[in-house]
Coordinates of C-alpha atoms in Angstrom, one line a residue:
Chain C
X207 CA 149.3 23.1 129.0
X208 CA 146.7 21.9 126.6
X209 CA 143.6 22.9 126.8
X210 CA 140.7 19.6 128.5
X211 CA 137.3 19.4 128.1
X212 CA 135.5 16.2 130.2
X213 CA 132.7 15.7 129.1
X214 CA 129.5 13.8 131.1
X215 CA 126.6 13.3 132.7
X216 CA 125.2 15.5 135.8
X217 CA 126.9 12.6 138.0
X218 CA 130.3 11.2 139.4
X219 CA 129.4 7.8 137.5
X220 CA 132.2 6.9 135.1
X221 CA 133.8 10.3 135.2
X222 CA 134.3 11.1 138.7
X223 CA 137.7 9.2 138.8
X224 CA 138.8 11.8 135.9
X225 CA 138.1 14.6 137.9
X226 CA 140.1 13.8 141.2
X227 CA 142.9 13.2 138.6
X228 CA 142.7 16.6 137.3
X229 CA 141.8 18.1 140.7
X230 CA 144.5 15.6 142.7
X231 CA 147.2 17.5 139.9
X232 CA 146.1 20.8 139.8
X233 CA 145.4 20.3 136.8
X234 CA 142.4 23.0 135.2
X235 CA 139.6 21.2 133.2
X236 CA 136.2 22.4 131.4
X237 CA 133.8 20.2 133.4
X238 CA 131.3 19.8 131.1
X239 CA 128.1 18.1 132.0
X240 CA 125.2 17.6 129.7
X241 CA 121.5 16.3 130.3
X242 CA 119.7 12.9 128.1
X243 CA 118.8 15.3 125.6
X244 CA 121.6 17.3 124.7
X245 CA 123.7 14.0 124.7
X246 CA 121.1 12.2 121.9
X247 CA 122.0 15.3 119.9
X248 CA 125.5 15.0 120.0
X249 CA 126.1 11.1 120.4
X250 CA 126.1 10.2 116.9
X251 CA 129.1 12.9 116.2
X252 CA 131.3 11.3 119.1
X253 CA 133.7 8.2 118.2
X254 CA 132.2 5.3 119.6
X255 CA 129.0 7.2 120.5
X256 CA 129.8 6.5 124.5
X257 CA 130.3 9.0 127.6
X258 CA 132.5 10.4 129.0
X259 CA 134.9 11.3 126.2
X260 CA 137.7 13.7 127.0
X261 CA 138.8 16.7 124.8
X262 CA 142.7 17.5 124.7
X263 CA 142.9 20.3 122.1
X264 CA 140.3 18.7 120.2
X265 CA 142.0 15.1 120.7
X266 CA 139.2 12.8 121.8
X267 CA 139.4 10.0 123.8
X268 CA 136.3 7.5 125.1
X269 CA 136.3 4.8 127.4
X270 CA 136.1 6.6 130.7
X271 CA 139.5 4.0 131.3
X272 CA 141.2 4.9 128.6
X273 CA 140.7 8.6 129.7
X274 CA 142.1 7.4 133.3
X275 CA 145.1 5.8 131.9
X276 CA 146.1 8.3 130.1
X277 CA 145.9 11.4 132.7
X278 CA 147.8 9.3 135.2
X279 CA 150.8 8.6 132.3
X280 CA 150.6 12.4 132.0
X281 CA 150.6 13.4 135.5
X282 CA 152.9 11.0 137.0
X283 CA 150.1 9.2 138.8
X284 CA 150.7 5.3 137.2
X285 CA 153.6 3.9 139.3
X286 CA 157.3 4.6 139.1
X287 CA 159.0 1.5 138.2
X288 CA 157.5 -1.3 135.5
X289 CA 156.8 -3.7 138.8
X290 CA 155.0 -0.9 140.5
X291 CA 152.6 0.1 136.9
X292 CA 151.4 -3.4 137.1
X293 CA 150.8 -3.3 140.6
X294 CA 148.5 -0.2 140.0
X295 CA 147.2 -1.9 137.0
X296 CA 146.3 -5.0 138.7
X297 CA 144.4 -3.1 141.8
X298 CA 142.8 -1.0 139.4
X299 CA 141.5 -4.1 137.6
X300 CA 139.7 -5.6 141.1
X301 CA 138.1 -2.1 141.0
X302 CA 137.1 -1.8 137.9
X303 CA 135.1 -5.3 138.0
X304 CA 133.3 -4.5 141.1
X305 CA 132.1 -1.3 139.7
X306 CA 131.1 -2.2 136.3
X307 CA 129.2 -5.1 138.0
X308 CA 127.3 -2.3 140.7
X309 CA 126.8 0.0 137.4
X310 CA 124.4 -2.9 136.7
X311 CA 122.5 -3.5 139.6
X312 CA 118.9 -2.3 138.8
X313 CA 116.8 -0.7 141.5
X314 CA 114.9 -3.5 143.7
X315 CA 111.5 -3.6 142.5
X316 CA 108.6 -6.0 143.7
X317 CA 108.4 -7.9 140.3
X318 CA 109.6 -11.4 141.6
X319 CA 111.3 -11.8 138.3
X320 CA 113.6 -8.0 138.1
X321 CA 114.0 -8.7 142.4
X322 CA 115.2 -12.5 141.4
X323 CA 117.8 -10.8 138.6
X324 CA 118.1 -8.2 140.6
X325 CA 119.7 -10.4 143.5
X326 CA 121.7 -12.2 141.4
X327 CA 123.6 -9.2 140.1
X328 CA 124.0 -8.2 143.6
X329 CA 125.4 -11.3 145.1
X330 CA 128.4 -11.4 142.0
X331 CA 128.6 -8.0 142.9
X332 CA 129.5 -8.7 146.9
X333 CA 132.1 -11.5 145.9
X334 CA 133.8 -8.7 143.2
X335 CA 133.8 -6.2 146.2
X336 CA 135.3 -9.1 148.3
X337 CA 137.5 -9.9 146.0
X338 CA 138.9 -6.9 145.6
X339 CA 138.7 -5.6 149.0
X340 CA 140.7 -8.8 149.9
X341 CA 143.5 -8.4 147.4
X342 CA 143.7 -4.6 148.1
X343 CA 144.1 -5.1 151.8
X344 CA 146.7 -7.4 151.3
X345 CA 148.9 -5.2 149.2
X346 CA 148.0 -2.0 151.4
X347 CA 149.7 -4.0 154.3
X348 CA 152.4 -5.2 152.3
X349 CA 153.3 -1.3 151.5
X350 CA 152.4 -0.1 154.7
X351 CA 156.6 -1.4 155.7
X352 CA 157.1 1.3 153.6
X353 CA 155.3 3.6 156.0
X354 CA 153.4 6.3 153.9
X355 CA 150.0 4.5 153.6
X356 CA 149.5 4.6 149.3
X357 CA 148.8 1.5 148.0
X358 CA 152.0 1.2 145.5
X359 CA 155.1 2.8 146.5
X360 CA 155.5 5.5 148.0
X361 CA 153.5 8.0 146.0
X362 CA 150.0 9.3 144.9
X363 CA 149.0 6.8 142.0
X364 CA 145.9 6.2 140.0
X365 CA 145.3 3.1 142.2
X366 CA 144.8 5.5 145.5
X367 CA 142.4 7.4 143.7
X368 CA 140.4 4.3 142.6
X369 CA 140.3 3.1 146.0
X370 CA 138.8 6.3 147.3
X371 CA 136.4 7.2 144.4
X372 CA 135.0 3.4 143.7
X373 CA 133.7 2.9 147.4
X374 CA 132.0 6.3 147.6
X375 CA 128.7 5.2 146.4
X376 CA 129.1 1.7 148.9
X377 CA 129.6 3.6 151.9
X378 CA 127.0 6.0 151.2
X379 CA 124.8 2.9 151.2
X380 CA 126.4 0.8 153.9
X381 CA 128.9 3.3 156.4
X382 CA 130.3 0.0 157.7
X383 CA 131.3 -2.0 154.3
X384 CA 135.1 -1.0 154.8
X385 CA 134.9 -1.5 158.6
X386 CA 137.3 -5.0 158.2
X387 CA 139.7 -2.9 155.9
X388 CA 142.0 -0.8 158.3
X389 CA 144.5 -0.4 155.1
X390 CA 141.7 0.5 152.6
X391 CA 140.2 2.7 155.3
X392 CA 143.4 4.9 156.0
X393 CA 144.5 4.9 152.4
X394 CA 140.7 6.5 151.6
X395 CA 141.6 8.8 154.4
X396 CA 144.8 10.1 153.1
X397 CA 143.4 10.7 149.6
X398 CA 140.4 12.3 151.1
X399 CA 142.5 15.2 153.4
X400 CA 145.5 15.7 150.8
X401 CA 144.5 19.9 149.9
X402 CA 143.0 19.7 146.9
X403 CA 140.8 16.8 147.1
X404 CA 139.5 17.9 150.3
X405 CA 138.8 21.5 149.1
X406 CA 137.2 19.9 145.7
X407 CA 134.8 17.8 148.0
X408 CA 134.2 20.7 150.4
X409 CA 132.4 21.9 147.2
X410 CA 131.3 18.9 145.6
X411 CA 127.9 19.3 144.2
X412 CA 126.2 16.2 145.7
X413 CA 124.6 13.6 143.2
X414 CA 123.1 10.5 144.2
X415 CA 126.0 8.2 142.6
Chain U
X57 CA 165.9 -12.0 131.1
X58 CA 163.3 -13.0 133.7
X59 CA 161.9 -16.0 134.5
X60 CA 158.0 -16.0 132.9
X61 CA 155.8 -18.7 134.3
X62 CA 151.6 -17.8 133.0
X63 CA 149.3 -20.0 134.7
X64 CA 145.8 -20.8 133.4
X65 CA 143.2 -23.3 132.1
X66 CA 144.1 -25.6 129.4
X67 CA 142.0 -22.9 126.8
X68 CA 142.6 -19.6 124.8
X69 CA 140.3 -17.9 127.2
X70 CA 141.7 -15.0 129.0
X71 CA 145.2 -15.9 128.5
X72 CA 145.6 -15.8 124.9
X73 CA 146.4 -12.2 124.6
X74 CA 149.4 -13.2 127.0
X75 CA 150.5 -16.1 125.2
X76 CA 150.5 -14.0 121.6
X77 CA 152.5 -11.3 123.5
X78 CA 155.1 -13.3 124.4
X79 CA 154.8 -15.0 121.1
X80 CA 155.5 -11.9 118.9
X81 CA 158.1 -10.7 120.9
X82 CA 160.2 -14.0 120.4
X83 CA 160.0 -14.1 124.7
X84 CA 160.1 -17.6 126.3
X85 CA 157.7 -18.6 128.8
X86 CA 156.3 -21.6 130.6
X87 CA 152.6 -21.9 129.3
X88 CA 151.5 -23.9 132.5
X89 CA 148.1 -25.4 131.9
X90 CA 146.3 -26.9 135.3
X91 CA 142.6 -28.8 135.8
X92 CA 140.2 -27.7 137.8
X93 CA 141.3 -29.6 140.5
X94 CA 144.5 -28.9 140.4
X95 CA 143.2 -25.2 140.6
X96 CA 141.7 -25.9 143.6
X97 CA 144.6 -26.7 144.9
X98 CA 146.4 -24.0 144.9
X99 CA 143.8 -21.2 144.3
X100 CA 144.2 -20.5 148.3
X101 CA 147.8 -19.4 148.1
X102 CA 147.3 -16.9 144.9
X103 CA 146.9 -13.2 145.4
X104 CA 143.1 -12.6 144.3
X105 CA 142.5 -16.3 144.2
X106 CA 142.2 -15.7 140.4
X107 CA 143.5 -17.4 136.7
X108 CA 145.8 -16.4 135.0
X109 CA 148.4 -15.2 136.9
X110 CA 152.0 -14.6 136.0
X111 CA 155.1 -15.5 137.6
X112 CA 158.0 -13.0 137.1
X113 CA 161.1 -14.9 138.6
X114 CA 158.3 -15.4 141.7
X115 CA 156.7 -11.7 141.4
X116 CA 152.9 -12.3 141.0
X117 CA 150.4 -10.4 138.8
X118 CA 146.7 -11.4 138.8
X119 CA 144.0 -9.8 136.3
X120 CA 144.7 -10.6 132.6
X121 CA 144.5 -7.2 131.8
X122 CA 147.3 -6.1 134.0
X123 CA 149.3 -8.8 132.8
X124 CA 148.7 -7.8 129.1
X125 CA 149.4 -4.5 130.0
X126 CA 152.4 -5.6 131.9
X127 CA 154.1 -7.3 128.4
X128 CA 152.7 -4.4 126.4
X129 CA 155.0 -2.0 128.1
X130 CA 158.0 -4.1 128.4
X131 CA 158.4 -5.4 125.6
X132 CA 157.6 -2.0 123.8
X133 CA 154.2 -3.0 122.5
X134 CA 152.2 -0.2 124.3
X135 CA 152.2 2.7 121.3
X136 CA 155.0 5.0 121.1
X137 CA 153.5 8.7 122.0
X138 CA 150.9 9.4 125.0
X139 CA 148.5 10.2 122.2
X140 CA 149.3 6.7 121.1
X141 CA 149.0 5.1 123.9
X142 CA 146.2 6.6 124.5
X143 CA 144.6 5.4 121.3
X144 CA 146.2 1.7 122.2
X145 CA 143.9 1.9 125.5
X146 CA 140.9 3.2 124.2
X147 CA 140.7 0.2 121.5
X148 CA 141.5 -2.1 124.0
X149 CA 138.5 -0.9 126.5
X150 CA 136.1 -1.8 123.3
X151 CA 137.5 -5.5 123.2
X152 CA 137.5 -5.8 126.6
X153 CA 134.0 -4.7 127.1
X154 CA 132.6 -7.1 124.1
X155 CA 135.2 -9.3 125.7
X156 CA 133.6 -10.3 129.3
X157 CA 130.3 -10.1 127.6
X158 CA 130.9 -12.7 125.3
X159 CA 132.2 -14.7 128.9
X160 CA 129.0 -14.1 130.6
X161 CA 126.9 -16.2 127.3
X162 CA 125.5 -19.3 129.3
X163 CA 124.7 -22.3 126.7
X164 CA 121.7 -22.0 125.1
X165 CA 119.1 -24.4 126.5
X166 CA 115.6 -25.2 126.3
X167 CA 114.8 -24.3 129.6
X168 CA 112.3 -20.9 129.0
X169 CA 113.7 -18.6 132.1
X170 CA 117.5 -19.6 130.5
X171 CA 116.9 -19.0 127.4
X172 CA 115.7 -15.8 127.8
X173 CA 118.3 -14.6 130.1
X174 CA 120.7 -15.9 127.1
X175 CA 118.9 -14.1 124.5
X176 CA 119.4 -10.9 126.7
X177 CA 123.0 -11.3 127.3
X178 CA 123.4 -12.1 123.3
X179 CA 121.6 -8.6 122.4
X180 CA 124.3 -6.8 124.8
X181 CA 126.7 -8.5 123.4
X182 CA 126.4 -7.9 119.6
X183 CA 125.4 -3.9 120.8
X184 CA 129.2 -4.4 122.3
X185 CA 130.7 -6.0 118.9
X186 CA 128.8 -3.7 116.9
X187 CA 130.1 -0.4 118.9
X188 CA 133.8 -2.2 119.0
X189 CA 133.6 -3.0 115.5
X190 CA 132.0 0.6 114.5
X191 CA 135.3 2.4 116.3
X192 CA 138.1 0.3 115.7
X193 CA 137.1 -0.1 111.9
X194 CA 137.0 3.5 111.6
X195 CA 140.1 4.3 113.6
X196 CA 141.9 1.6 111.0
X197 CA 140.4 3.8 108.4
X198 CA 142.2 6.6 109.6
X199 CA 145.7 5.3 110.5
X200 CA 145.7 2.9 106.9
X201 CA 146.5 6.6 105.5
X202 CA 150.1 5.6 107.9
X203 CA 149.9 3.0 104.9
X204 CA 151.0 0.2 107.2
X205 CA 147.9 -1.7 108.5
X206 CA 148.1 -1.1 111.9
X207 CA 145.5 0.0 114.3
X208 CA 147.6 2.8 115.9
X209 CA 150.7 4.5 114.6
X210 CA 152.9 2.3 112.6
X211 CA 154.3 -0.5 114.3
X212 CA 152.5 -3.4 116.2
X213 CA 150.9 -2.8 119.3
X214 CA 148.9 -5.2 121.9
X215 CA 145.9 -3.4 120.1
X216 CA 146.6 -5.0 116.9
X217 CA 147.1 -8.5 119.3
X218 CA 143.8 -8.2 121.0
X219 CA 142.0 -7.4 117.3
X220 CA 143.2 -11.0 116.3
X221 CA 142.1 -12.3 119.4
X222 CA 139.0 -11.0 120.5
X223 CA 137.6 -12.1 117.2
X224 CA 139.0 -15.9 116.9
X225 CA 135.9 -17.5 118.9
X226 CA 133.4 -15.3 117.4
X227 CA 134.6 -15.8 113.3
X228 CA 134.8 -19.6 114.6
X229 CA 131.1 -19.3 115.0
X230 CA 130.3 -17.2 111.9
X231 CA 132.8 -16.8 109.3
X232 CA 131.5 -13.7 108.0
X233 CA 131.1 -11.6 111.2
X234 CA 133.8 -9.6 110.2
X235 CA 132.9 -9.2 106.1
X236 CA 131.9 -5.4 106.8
X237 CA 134.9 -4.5 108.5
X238 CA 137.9 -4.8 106.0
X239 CA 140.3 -2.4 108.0
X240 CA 139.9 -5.1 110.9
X241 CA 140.1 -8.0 108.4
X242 CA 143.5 -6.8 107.0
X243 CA 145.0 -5.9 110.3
X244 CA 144.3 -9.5 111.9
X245 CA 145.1 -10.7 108.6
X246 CA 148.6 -8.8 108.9
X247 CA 149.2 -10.3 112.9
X248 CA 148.2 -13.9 112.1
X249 CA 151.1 -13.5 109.3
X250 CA 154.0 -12.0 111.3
X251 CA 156.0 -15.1 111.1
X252 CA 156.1 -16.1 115.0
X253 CA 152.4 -15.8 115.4
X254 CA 152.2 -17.7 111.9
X255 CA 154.6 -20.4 113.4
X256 CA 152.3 -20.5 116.6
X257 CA 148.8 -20.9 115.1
X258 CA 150.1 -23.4 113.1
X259 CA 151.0 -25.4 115.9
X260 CA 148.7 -24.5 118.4
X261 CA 146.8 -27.1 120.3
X262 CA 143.0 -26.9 119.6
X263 CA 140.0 -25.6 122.6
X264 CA 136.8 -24.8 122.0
X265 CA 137.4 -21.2 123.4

């Protein structure tokens, strides 16, 4: 087994998806997370100068995405057949533009011109999370015939993971976002109590997103 | 062999990383191009209510990227080795990103409160260039010791595909965005003269974008 090193801020951000892959797999990882400061001294060493980036064996890879991709090729988590990898592809991409679009929403402030951005940014976020809570759903209950609740096939994939990790933030904010989405909500739930994930967030040092 | 039907605007846009895939691997497809109103149409009965989406003998896929990805893996245009793929990925999340920044540039106008959301957007958008630029030229660098021109490994990959594209809008604009960047230069240079892409361009209908 080679030897992984994540490396990140002290948050889930754009590495939290990385670690329920590792955790999800059994899979043992240095979790390395690093402060402003110790990043500035490191960032101009790093291809691409971004976090996360992810050491196999010294083998870096950035773009937390690319990181994703290629753990879930590696563990088995990216769909069995080539109809079901673009089915997880395509549900990861709903989820992927409804968080990169909250990762920009600034904090509410009483300047009329941040609040007025600031509600703009928040209203293309609410149709993304539609969106994609709409298309989600729909495949959820198209698999569901199948009877084991993941959203593609009928096994763990990346795309399960996704729809757990990228609503944690939401619901922390607003309990009753997914209260419409009875597939979105169960799937959550299934990733949430399978042994290792539950154990990891049993001791999940809590950071505000 | 399938049935292939992609669906989109009558522009390059999002779907011209599909259109070049299909392209390069000698793969017929209808290229449907529809209006606006026709778009409206139809946009009730399509999963994610979203262009382009791709017909597989009537098996849907939404979100450009998935469909790239999709292609990339079918027709063997995905890397070779995980670490490849990996690599293939990782170059693809730097276009991607500059990508759907470029999207978001409103027309400049004279209006004040515009202009200076446009000027904001522009700054975040040549930060993205410069930091997809910055990687991918270097990770040319590195693989041109392969001695083949290729961004990863040594045959063509949808990286190399997305390198021509993401760029054709921007050198359109300004001719010598690219004139640092010779790794990136030769390897479009390579794509746009692989003799099915060469036949395409040549007879490729013009749009502004």
């Amino acid at each position: 087994m080679p030897k992984y090193k994540l490396t990140y801020f002290d948050l889930r951000g754009r590495a939290e998806t990385t670690r329920l892959l590792f955790t999800v797999s059994g899979v043992a990882f240095e979790d390395e997370r690093i402060g402003q400061e110790q990043w500035r001294s490191i960032k101009h060493k790093i291809p691409g100068n971004s976090l996360p980036f992810l050491s196999i064996d010294g083998f870096l890879i950035s773009q937390s995405m690319a990181i994703n991709r290629h753990l879930a090729r590696t563990f088995g988590l990216d769909g069995e057949t080539l109809s079901q990898k673009a089915r997880v592809d395509e549900i990861v991409e709903y989820l992927v533009a409804m968080k990169n679009k909250m990762a920009e929403l600034p904090m509410m402030s009483d300047d009329p011109r941040t609040h007025e951005k600031a509600q703009e940014i928040l209203k293309s976020f609410q149709e993304l999370m539609m969106k994609a809570c709409t298309f989600i759903e729909a495949q959820i209950q198209i698999n569901m015939k199948e009877g084991n609740g993941f959203a593609v096939g009928n096994r763990l994939t990346i795309a399960d993971i996704m729809i757990f990790e990228a609503f944690e933030s939401i619901l922390a904010t607003n309990s009753k976002a997914l209260d419409k989405c009875v597939g979105i909500t169960k799937c959550r739930s299934k990733v949430a109590n399978m042994p290792r994930i539950k154990d990891y967030l049993s001791k999940r040092k809590f950071t505000s997103f």
